[in-house]
Every structure is written in structure tokens, then in C-alpha cells.
Amino acid sequence: MRFPSTLQGPRPRGAGGTYALLVLLYLASAASGARAGVPRVRVGQGAYDTAPRRGLFHREDVPPAPIYRSGPAARRAAPTNQWYSSVMFTAKPYPIYAQPMAYRATAQGLELALPTGRADSPDGLIHEVRYPFVPAVVVTPVAIHAKAARLNDFSDWLAQFAWRGAGGETFTATVLHGSPFSYFRCSHGAVRFALAGRPVMLADPHAAGADPRVLAFAVGGHAYAIFAPVGAHWQWRSASIVDLRLPPRRRYFSVAGLPADASPTTIRAFTRVAYAFPTDTRARFHYDESTSTVTTTFRVRTVALQGHDRTTFMGLYPHQWDSLTSKPKVLFQYDSVRGPIRVIAGNEFSTRLTYHGFVPYWPRLQQAADRHAVDRLLGGDWARSRNFYEQYGFGIYWVGKGLGAATQLMDVAAAEGRVGLQRRLLKQIERRLQSWFDDRHATHFRYDDGLGTMVGLPAEFGSLSQMNDHHFDYGYWITAAANVALRDPAWAQRSRWGGMVDRLVSDIAYDHRGSAAFPYLRNFDVYAGHSWASGTQELEDGNNQESSSEAVNAWAGLILWGEATGNTRLRDLGISLYTNEIHAIDTYWFDVHHGAFDPNYGAPYASRVFGGKYDDSTWWTEEPRQRLGINALPLTPASTYLGRDPRYVGALFAQLPAAQTTYAAHGGYVHVTRKIWNDVLAEFLALADPQAGMQFWRPGAPVEAGETRSHTQFWLRSLREMGRPDFSVTANTPLYAVFRQRDGRRTYLAYDAGSKPIEAKFSDGEVLQVAPGMLARAERAP
């Protein structure tokens, strides 16, 4: 989640001296704090603080306090960056988008609705589709007066909120991704339902022959039903307010948003599952190396509060439906901001996706002219490399971008046989990492046990104050450390610097549930299939993620770090997150399957995806090249997925001139931005059409902060030699890639990060013998 201002813009002219002075004052003050007895924890040769530093001109901030927690949630690390996280941080309610339902947990109770979408482009420049939250029903415990709702419990895609009275009375509401139901328990008193208008009755519990447990109605353009236990009583207080009086031993009920066909048959089907209350949700990942597939099994555990049937309804998102291992019967369907939600009866389903692999770096260029073109740029980029790290800031994100640029430059130097340069870059990267890991400088890490998080300081873009973007930020650091580990394994030992890298991994991808140290998969939403960037989720449109490609970079970093350090469990987790995130990007950012975007959206991609909307804008600019490129950078060997649909990529670039014309018509400075991010976009286009990418690049254009001219030349010329990525062939090893020229000639790559030789078997019969620590290459004619 990048806020407007300085993402890629240079500092104002004439501000250099003032900026430098402020930087020096900050660093001196923060460094003095490092000598002021701040408690710290040693990790190998590294260390991190456990309390804020205080200096002469500076006192470090602390992350937001998750004060609105209770029950089991209060004993575990706070689940920031989730679709419901705002409940923990503020008494001011924000909408919670569960799909197809949306909620708001206020001090009075739970508001709920089935949102209605609308496409809008008032100025013709920015397009959006929003499903705004407008409460249709407000559920209030009459006898329980709480100051705020609290997060009481949670699991993989379930959240439970609690309201507590002064005398210990409790009211809880449980909501889930994909479920049309919300589930309630109330310890004392009646429950009041305030409707958004005079309802149209669909099932009246007082009618002759009706089920006395069920009240169903239509209001605000959608239908809803309340399912009470046996022995409950209904009392209308007005035309739009009804009270439910629960029997002493059956203090529960559920509420559902009904599909468009809210017929008596539909209501009876909902009644049959309305009393199977969910108690736990869990997604289990499994990477099969032999078939290069990732299977994800989603399971809901329920308890039957009335009768014996524990079956529930599960609503499948489009990305799940597209990848099911078997197609169940669809009972109902809902419209949502993510596209159609298909509802099935059951407590479990599985998806299966192909992991298409990548290698840490690409091999040496084959053509002498190509090698010469890259070689003549390497010296200049090396001379500029010390300036990579603070181009637009000196905090956790911009230094990470610099690490990314240096890492890619090191890989190019290694591929081209510039051994001395590669070693110098390796040592430079190691020193930069160590300057943050050793806890002796102003640049350092701090662990906060109130949230269960590692924060890099100086923070940027709300990474501390709002817990934003940790996967974006740390993805660069972990990937850089992994590339170091592949070349200097001793550096990565836990007794040296590997333990600090492991702490960053734990912050964004801790794989243990229920811990107080870190939350399980902080940024990744297992049911939505992708990550969220906002830590506190204090946004009217729900949580959001802009740079989906930086999320992919993080999970690629896990794969490489796991391979480099022999941590198969982490590697497999990284492969699962990487594969699922890419599938969600194809579905919700690019809509390559044409099943998610509203037909009236008017844009070919989404730059930002929110819980309740998507648009083609960014947090800092409406300039078209950056709106497109933010979901491509950083371009690394793990970015080959961007070329999966060449026709789609071609269409994206075909619309750029018209988009820039529209931008200029709205006052945009096209003459300033016409070459911005030229390197990023050229590399993106080259994945679909290597020759077009080469032609798109302008050597004199500004260099994006995570790029170098050497890397761009190497990338474009490599793809021109090897062809675009070939996704029809897989291999039985995690680090592999296949490319194909127009004439059918294939290039096979495989890397061995272990200590023993491996045999990489490709699905088309090709076999590569790979030596430890080496990249193997083979070319085959069709």
C-alpha cells in the first residue's frame, strides 16, 4: 500500500542540502539511541531491539496498539493485514468485505448487507468498480452495552467479533469468506434487528403452516433470512424493527443473505444448514515436486447446534472455481466485487495449480554482440551501485529496492563471467544487509511483542505506523539474502546472519498457527488467494493491494531462501504462496480468464484491488505507464508469469498511447513522463514479445529505482536469444524454467541449490544433469 507523494519522484530541486542535513540529524540521533541501553536480542552475529530508541532529536514511534481484542485473539499475535484487521485498532468501524457479504462491527452490534456494484469513470481517465457497503440489517444485543466490538477469535478465513457488557454479558458474531451466513450467540436479553426500510416479507414465522424459526424478507434490493432456534419468539417493534427473544438454553441464531432466487425452496435449503456453526477454518497446502503442482485443501469444521447435520455452504471465488480438482454441484450464485461466488454444500474442497518454476538467474548470453552490449554497461552501473540504496529515501523500502538492483546486477555480472565484479557486488550487498542486521546503526530492526512483528527502521509508507507493506519491503531483503546465500553459504548460517533473515521471513510468512510470536501468514489471505498490504485496514473500501508483483517477489524470495538454506518446508510454502498469488493476479488484477471484471469497467487491468472495489489508479499518480508498471516491478527471473498470455500483454501495451492522450487531456505532464519506467515496461513486454520489448526500450530513458541499464539490456537480449517463457513444460525440481522461440526451439534451465547433483526431468522428456551450485542449460530443436 503505497501512499501518494514520493514513490518514484525525485526530491525537489534545491532541497538537497536540507534533506541531507535532516538525514544526518536523524541518523545521528537514532544511532545515539543504539548506545543508550535499549534492550536487544542477539541472533547469531546480528541483533534486534525490543524497545524504541530515544535520541537527542528523535524518538522512535511504536506500531499501532491492537487494543480491541478479547478471548483467544488476545493471547495470539495480532493478525494485521487481513480483511477484518481494522476491528482490532479502532472503535471507529470500517467495512469488512467477506464476499458475498459485507459487515461493519460497531459498538451497537453488527451491520450486514449484500453490496450492489456499480462501474464508474466520471472523468474518463480513472475507472473503478465499487461495491459500497450500505447496511441493510443491524443486529444489536438489546441488553448488552459495549463500548466497542473486539476481535475475539480467528482462523484461516474466519473472524469472530465480541461485545461485552459491564456485567460479563457477551454477544458474538462469526463471519467467513465465501459464506452467505453470519453466526451469532447472545448470553443475555433479546436481539434487535433494525432493517434499512419497510421489508417485503418472504417467510413470516407467524403465518399459518410456516416454520416459526425463520423470518425472511427483502430490503434494499436484496433478500435476507434470520434463523432462530426452536422456542424463540418474534416481536415487531415497528414496521422495520423486530426483536428476537431466545430461549434460555438456545442462545444462538444465524443470518444469511439470500441469492436472487429467494424462493421457498431456497429458504428451506438455507434452513437445513443454518444451524451448523463453524468453529475453525483451515487451508492446507501441498506441493508435489514430481508433478510441479500445488494442491490447496479448504476445510471448515462445524458443530450442529440443532439437529445432527454439520454440512455448511461454502462460496467459491472465481479463482477457486477455475482450479477445482473436481466440480461439485452449484446450488446458488451471488454477484460480488470479485465476480460470481458459486455456493456449494459441503465442508471441504480442493484446488490444484501448476507451479511453473523459475531459476535464480539466467545464463550467459550466447551471441558475442549481445555480451558486448551488456559488458560495456557493467562498469558504469558498478560505479553507481553505492547510490542504489537511498535514491528516494533511506528507509526499509528504498534500501530494499537498492538491494534488488544490486542483486540483479550481481547476477548479470556472474552470468557474463565478470567474476571480480560479481564478488565486489556480493560483498557490497552483504555489508548493506549487515549494517541493518548488526543493531549498531540507525538503520536497524525492532521486534514489537504487542503486535508480534519485526519492523525495519527507518520505516516508510506506513510500515510502522500502520503496519503496511511488510511483504513488499521484506521481499527485497529476503531475495537479496537468498542470492547471497547461493554464493556464500557460510554467511547465511544461523550462527552468522541467517537468523536475522529468518526473522524477516517469520514476519511475513510464519507457518505456525496460534503463536504469540507472529501471526500465521501475516499478509496472505488464503481464501482470497492473494495478499493484502494495509496493516490496520482502516479504509472504507476494505483492505487493498496495489503492487501484486512485489508480493510475488516476496514469495519467490521464500523459495530461494528455503532452497539456499536447505529449508524444504519454507521452500514448499513459498511455492504455494507464489503459485496461488499468481493465479489470483491473473484473475483479479488482469482478468485473463474474463470472469471477474464488470463488463462496464472500461479498463483492461486493475492497478489496485480492494475488498470492496478495484480501479486502475495508484496511490501516487494517474500516469498510465506507472499505473500499468506497478504490477510488473521488480522484473526478476521469477516474473516470467507476466508473459503467460502474450495476446493480453500486447493489448495492454496497445492501449497505452490512448491512455497517455487521455492523461494529457486531463493536465498530465506527458512530456515529462513519456519515458518513465521505460525499462520496467520494456522488460514486461519482452516476456510476451522479445523483439517488441527490445524496440520499446529507450537507452537514454530514466532508470527505475530497482533497475540498472545492464540488467535491462541483459534481460531483453536474453529473451531475444531464448524466446518467451514456455508454460507447457514443467519439471520435477523447483528451480527450473523453459523458453521457446518462434521456430519451436526450446531452452531448458535448471538450478541445483543443494550439495549433491540432481537430475532435472522435464515433462516433455528432456533431462538435465545439474551439478551443485550450478545452472544447467540445454537447447533443443523442435
Short mmCIF file of N, CA and C in Angstrom, two decimals, residues 203-289:
data_model
loop_
_atom_site.label_atom_id
_atom_site.label_comp_id
_atom_site.label_asym_id
_atom_site.label_seq_id
_atom_site.Cartn_x
_atom_site.Cartn_y
_atom_site.Cartn_z
N ALA A 203 -40.88 -14.94 4.21
CA ALA A 203 -41.25 -16.05 5.10
C ALA A 203 -41.60 -15.45 6.45
N ASP A 204 -42.87 -15.57 6.83
CA ASP A 204 -43.36 -14.98 8.07
C ASP A 204 -43.53 -16.08 9.11
N PRO A 205 -42.77 -16.05 10.21
CA PRO A 205 -42.87 -17.12 11.21
C PRO A 205 -44.24 -17.21 11.88
N HIS A 206 -45.02 -16.13 11.76
CA HIS A 206 -46.35 -16.14 12.38
C HIS A 206 -47.44 -16.64 11.44
N ALA A 207 -47.10 -16.86 10.20
CA ALA A 207 -48.11 -17.29 9.23
C ALA A 207 -48.48 -18.75 9.47
N ALA A 208 -49.70 -19.08 9.12
CA ALA A 208 -50.18 -20.45 9.31
C ALA A 208 -49.35 -21.42 8.46
N GLY A 209 -48.89 -22.49 9.08
CA GLY A 209 -48.13 -23.51 8.40
C GLY A 209 -46.68 -23.15 8.14
N ALA A 210 -46.24 -21.95 8.57
CA ALA A 210 -44.86 -21.52 8.33
C ALA A 210 -43.93 -22.10 9.38
N ASP A 211 -42.64 -22.12 9.07
CA ASP A 211 -41.62 -22.53 10.02
C ASP A 211 -41.43 -21.38 11.02
N PRO A 212 -41.77 -21.59 12.29
CA PRO A 212 -41.72 -20.49 13.27
C PRO A 212 -40.30 -20.02 13.57
N ARG A 213 -39.31 -20.74 13.09
CA ARG A 213 -37.92 -20.35 13.35
C ARG A 213 -37.40 -19.34 12.34
N VAL A 214 -38.06 -19.20 11.20
CA VAL A 214 -37.46 -18.49 10.07
C VAL A 214 -38.23 -17.22 9.74
N LEU A 215 -37.51 -16.12 9.69
CA LEU A 215 -38.04 -14.86 9.21
C LEU A 215 -37.21 -14.45 7.99
N ALA A 216 -37.86 -14.31 6.83
CA ALA A 216 -37.16 -13.93 5.60
C ALA A 216 -37.86 -12.74 4.99
N PHE A 217 -37.08 -11.85 4.40
CA PHE A 217 -37.62 -10.59 3.89
C PHE A 217 -36.66 -10.02 2.84
N ALA A 218 -37.17 -9.08 2.06
CA ALA A 218 -36.36 -8.34 1.11
C ALA A 218 -36.34 -6.88 1.51
N VAL A 219 -35.13 -6.30 1.48
CA VAL A 219 -34.97 -4.89 1.81
C VAL A 219 -33.73 -4.37 1.09
N GLY A 220 -33.81 -3.17 0.55
CA GLY A 220 -32.65 -2.59 -0.11
C GLY A 220 -32.22 -3.33 -1.36
N GLY A 221 -33.15 -4.01 -2.01
CA GLY A 221 -32.82 -4.69 -3.25
C GLY A 221 -32.29 -6.10 -3.10
N HIS A 222 -32.16 -6.60 -1.87
CA HIS A 222 -31.68 -7.96 -1.64
C HIS A 222 -32.54 -8.64 -0.58
N ALA A 223 -32.43 -9.97 -0.54
CA ALA A 223 -33.22 -10.76 0.41
C ALA A 223 -32.33 -11.30 1.52
N TYR A 224 -32.91 -11.44 2.70
CA TYR A 224 -32.18 -11.92 3.88
C TYR A 224 -33.10 -12.83 4.68
N ALA A 225 -32.48 -13.67 5.50
CA ALA A 225 -33.26 -14.56 6.36
C ALA A 225 -32.57 -14.67 7.72
N ILE A 226 -33.39 -14.76 8.76
CA ILE A 226 -32.91 -14.97 10.12
C ILE A 226 -33.41 -16.33 10.57
N PHE A 227 -32.49 -17.13 11.11
CA PHE A 227 -32.81 -18.50 11.52
C PHE A 227 -32.65 -18.61 13.03
N ALA A 228 -33.76 -18.73 13.73
CA ALA A 228 -33.77 -18.78 15.18
C ALA A 228 -33.89 -20.22 15.65
N PRO A 229 -33.56 -20.49 16.90
CA PRO A 229 -33.71 -21.85 17.43
C PRO A 229 -35.16 -22.15 17.77
N VAL A 230 -35.42 -23.42 17.99
CA VAL A 230 -36.75 -23.82 18.44
C VAL A 230 -37.05 -23.14 19.77
N GLY A 231 -38.25 -22.62 19.88
CA GLY A 231 -38.66 -21.98 21.13
C GLY A 231 -38.45 -20.49 21.16
N ALA A 232 -37.89 -19.91 20.10
CA ALA A 232 -37.68 -18.46 20.05
C ALA A 232 -38.99 -17.76 19.72
N HIS A 233 -39.06 -16.48 20.06
CA HIS A 233 -40.27 -15.67 19.81
C HIS A 233 -39.88 -14.39 19.10
N TRP A 234 -40.74 -13.98 18.16
CA TRP A 234 -40.53 -12.77 17.39
C TRP A 234 -41.51 -11.70 17.84
N GLN A 235 -41.04 -10.44 17.85
CA GLN A 235 -41.93 -9.33 18.21
C GLN A 235 -41.55 -8.11 17.38
N TRP A 236 -42.48 -7.67 16.54
CA TRP A 236 -42.22 -6.47 15.74
C TRP A 236 -42.40 -5.23 16.60
N ARG A 237 -41.40 -4.37 16.63
CA ARG A 237 -41.46 -3.11 17.39
C ARG A 237 -41.97 -1.98 16.51
N SER A 238 -41.73 -2.10 15.21
CA SER A 238 -42.22 -1.13 14.25
C SER A 238 -42.21 -1.81 12.89
N ALA A 239 -42.47 -1.06 11.84
CA ALA A 239 -42.52 -1.65 10.51
C ALA A 239 -41.16 -2.17 10.05
N SER A 240 -40.06 -1.69 10.65
CA SER A 240 -38.73 -2.10 10.21
C SER A 240 -37.83 -2.57 11.36
N ILE A 241 -38.41 -2.80 12.52
CA ILE A 241 -37.62 -3.27 13.67
C ILE A 241 -38.32 -4.47 14.29
N VAL A 242 -37.56 -5.56 14.44
CA VAL A 242 -38.11 -6.77 15.05
C VAL A 242 -37.15 -7.27 16.12
N ASP A 243 -37.72 -7.72 17.23
CA ASP A 243 -36.93 -8.31 18.31
C ASP A 243 -37.06 -9.83 18.28
N LEU A 244 -35.96 -10.49 18.62
CA LEU A 244 -35.95 -11.94 18.73
C LEU A 244 -35.63 -12.30 20.17
N ARG A 245 -36.54 -13.04 20.80
CA ARG A 245 -36.33 -13.48 22.18
C ARG A 245 -35.93 -14.96 22.15
N LEU A 246 -34.73 -15.22 22.62
CA LEU A 246 -34.15 -16.55 22.55
C LEU A 246 -34.50 -17.35 23.80
N PRO A 247 -34.70 -18.66 23.66
CA PRO A 247 -34.97 -19.50 24.83
C PRO A 247 -33.71 -19.63 25.68
N PRO A 248 -33.85 -19.95 26.96
CA PRO A 248 -32.71 -19.94 27.90
C PRO A 248 -31.54 -20.82 27.47
N ARG A 249 -31.79 -21.98 26.90
CA ARG A 249 -30.70 -22.91 26.58
C ARG A 249 -30.33 -22.92 25.10
N ARG A 250 -30.94 -22.03 24.36
CA ARG A 250 -30.64 -21.97 22.93
C ARG A 250 -30.40 -20.50 22.55
N ARG A 251 -29.25 -20.01 22.97
CA ARG A 251 -28.95 -18.59 22.82
C ARG A 251 -28.14 -18.35 21.54
N TYR A 252 -28.67 -18.79 20.42
CA TYR A 252 -27.94 -18.68 19.16
C TYR A 252 -28.92 -18.43 18.02
N PHE A 253 -28.41 -17.93 16.93
CA PHE A 253 -29.19 -17.76 15.70
C PHE A 253 -28.20 -17.44 14.58
N SER A 254 -28.66 -17.52 13.36
CA SER A 254 -27.83 -17.16 12.21
C SER A 254 -28.62 -16.26 11.28
N VAL A 255 -27.88 -15.51 10.47
CA VAL A 255 -28.48 -14.61 9.48
C VAL A 255 -27.79 -14.88 8.15
N ALA A 256 -28.57 -14.88 7.08
CA ALA A 256 -28.00 -15.13 5.75
C ALA A 256 -28.50 -14.12 4.75
N GLY A 257 -27.60 -13.71 3.87
CA GLY A 257 -28.02 -13.01 2.66
C GLY A 257 -28.42 -14.06 1.65
N LEU A 258 -29.59 -13.92 1.07
CA LEU A 258 -30.13 -14.93 0.16
C LEU A 258 -29.79 -14.58 -1.29
N PRO A 259 -29.70 -15.59 -2.14
CA PRO A 259 -29.46 -15.33 -3.57
C PRO A 259 -30.67 -14.69 -4.22
N ALA A 260 -30.51 -14.32 -5.48
CA ALA A 260 -31.60 -13.64 -6.18
C ALA A 260 -32.87 -14.47 -6.19
N ASP A 261 -32.72 -15.79 -6.28
CA ASP A 261 -33.88 -16.67 -6.23
C ASP A 261 -34.19 -17.00 -4.77
N ALA A 262 -34.86 -16.08 -4.10
CA ALA A 262 -35.19 -16.27 -2.69
C ALA A 262 -36.56 -16.94 -2.55
N SER A 263 -36.71 -18.06 -3.22
CA SER A 263 -37.97 -18.79 -3.23
C SER A 263 -38.12 -19.60 -1.95
N PRO A 264 -39.32 -20.12 -1.69
CA PRO A 264 -39.49 -21.01 -0.53
C PRO A 264 -38.54 -22.20 -0.57
N THR A 265 -38.28 -22.74 -1.74
CA THR A 265 -37.35 -23.87 -1.84
C THR A 265 -35.95 -23.45 -1.42
N THR A 266 -35.54 -22.28 -1.86
CA THR A 266 -34.22 -21.76 -1.47
C THR A 266 -34.14 -21.54 0.03
N ILE A 267 -35.19 -20.97 0.60
CA ILE A 267 -35.17 -20.70 2.04
C ILE A 267 -35.11 -22.01 2.82
N ARG A 268 -35.80 -23.03 2.36
CA ARG A 268 -35.73 -24.32 3.05
C ARG A 268 -34.32 -24.90 2.95
N ALA A 269 -33.65 -24.74 1.80
CA ALA A 269 -32.28 -25.24 1.67
C ALA A 269 -31.34 -24.53 2.63
N PHE A 270 -31.54 -23.24 2.81
CA PHE A 270 -30.71 -22.48 3.76
C PHE A 270 -31.02 -22.90 5.20
N THR A 271 -32.27 -23.19 5.47
CA THR A 271 -32.65 -23.59 6.83
C THR A 271 -31.94 -24.87 7.23
N ARG A 272 -31.77 -25.78 6.29
CA ARG A 272 -31.16 -27.08 6.61
C ARG A 272 -29.72 -26.93 7.10
N VAL A 273 -29.01 -25.89 6.65
CA VAL A 273 -27.60 -25.74 7.05
C VAL A 273 -27.39 -24.58 8.02
N ALA A 274 -28.45 -23.90 8.39
CA ALA A 274 -28.33 -22.67 9.18
C ALA A 274 -27.83 -22.90 10.59
N TYR A 275 -27.91 -24.13 11.09
CA TYR A 275 -27.55 -24.40 12.49
C TYR A 275 -26.23 -25.15 12.62
N ALA A 276 -25.52 -25.30 11.52
CA ALA A 276 -24.17 -25.87 11.56
C ALA A 276 -23.20 -24.70 11.71
N PHE A 277 -22.82 -24.42 12.93
CA PHE A 277 -22.00 -23.24 13.23
C PHE A 277 -20.51 -23.57 13.04
N PRO A 278 -19.80 -22.75 12.27
CA PRO A 278 -18.37 -23.02 12.06
C PRO A 278 -17.54 -22.70 13.30
N THR A 279 -16.57 -23.55 13.57
CA THR A 279 -15.68 -23.33 14.72
C THR A 279 -14.22 -23.16 14.29
N ASP A 280 -13.88 -23.59 13.07
CA ASP A 280 -12.50 -23.47 12.62
C ASP A 280 -12.47 -23.57 11.10
N THR A 281 -11.54 -22.85 10.49
CA THR A 281 -11.30 -22.96 9.04
C THR A 281 -9.82 -23.17 8.84
N ARG A 282 -9.49 -23.99 7.86
CA ARG A 282 -8.07 -24.28 7.65
C ARG A 282 -7.82 -24.63 6.18
N ALA A 283 -6.77 -24.01 5.63
CA ALA A 283 -6.31 -24.32 4.28
C ALA A 283 -4.98 -25.05 4.40
N ARG A 284 -4.86 -26.14 3.71
CA ARG A 284 -3.62 -26.94 3.74
C ARG A 284 -3.01 -26.95 2.35
N PHE A 285 -1.75 -26.53 2.27
CA PHE A 285 -1.02 -26.51 1.00
C PHE A 285 -0.19 -27.78 0.85
N HIS A 286 -0.11 -28.25 -0.39
CA HIS A 286 0.76 -29.39 -0.67
C HIS A 286 1.41 -29.20 -2.04
N TYR A 287 2.74 -29.13 -2.04
CA TYR A 287 3.50 -29.03 -3.28
C TYR A 287 4.03 -30.40 -3.65
N ASP A 288 3.65 -30.87 -4.83
CA ASP A 288 4.12 -32.16 -5.35
C ASP A 288 5.26 -31.87 -6.33
N GLU A 289 6.47 -32.14 -5.90
CA GLU A 289 7.64 -31.82 -6.72
C GLU A 289 7.65 -32.65 -8.02
#
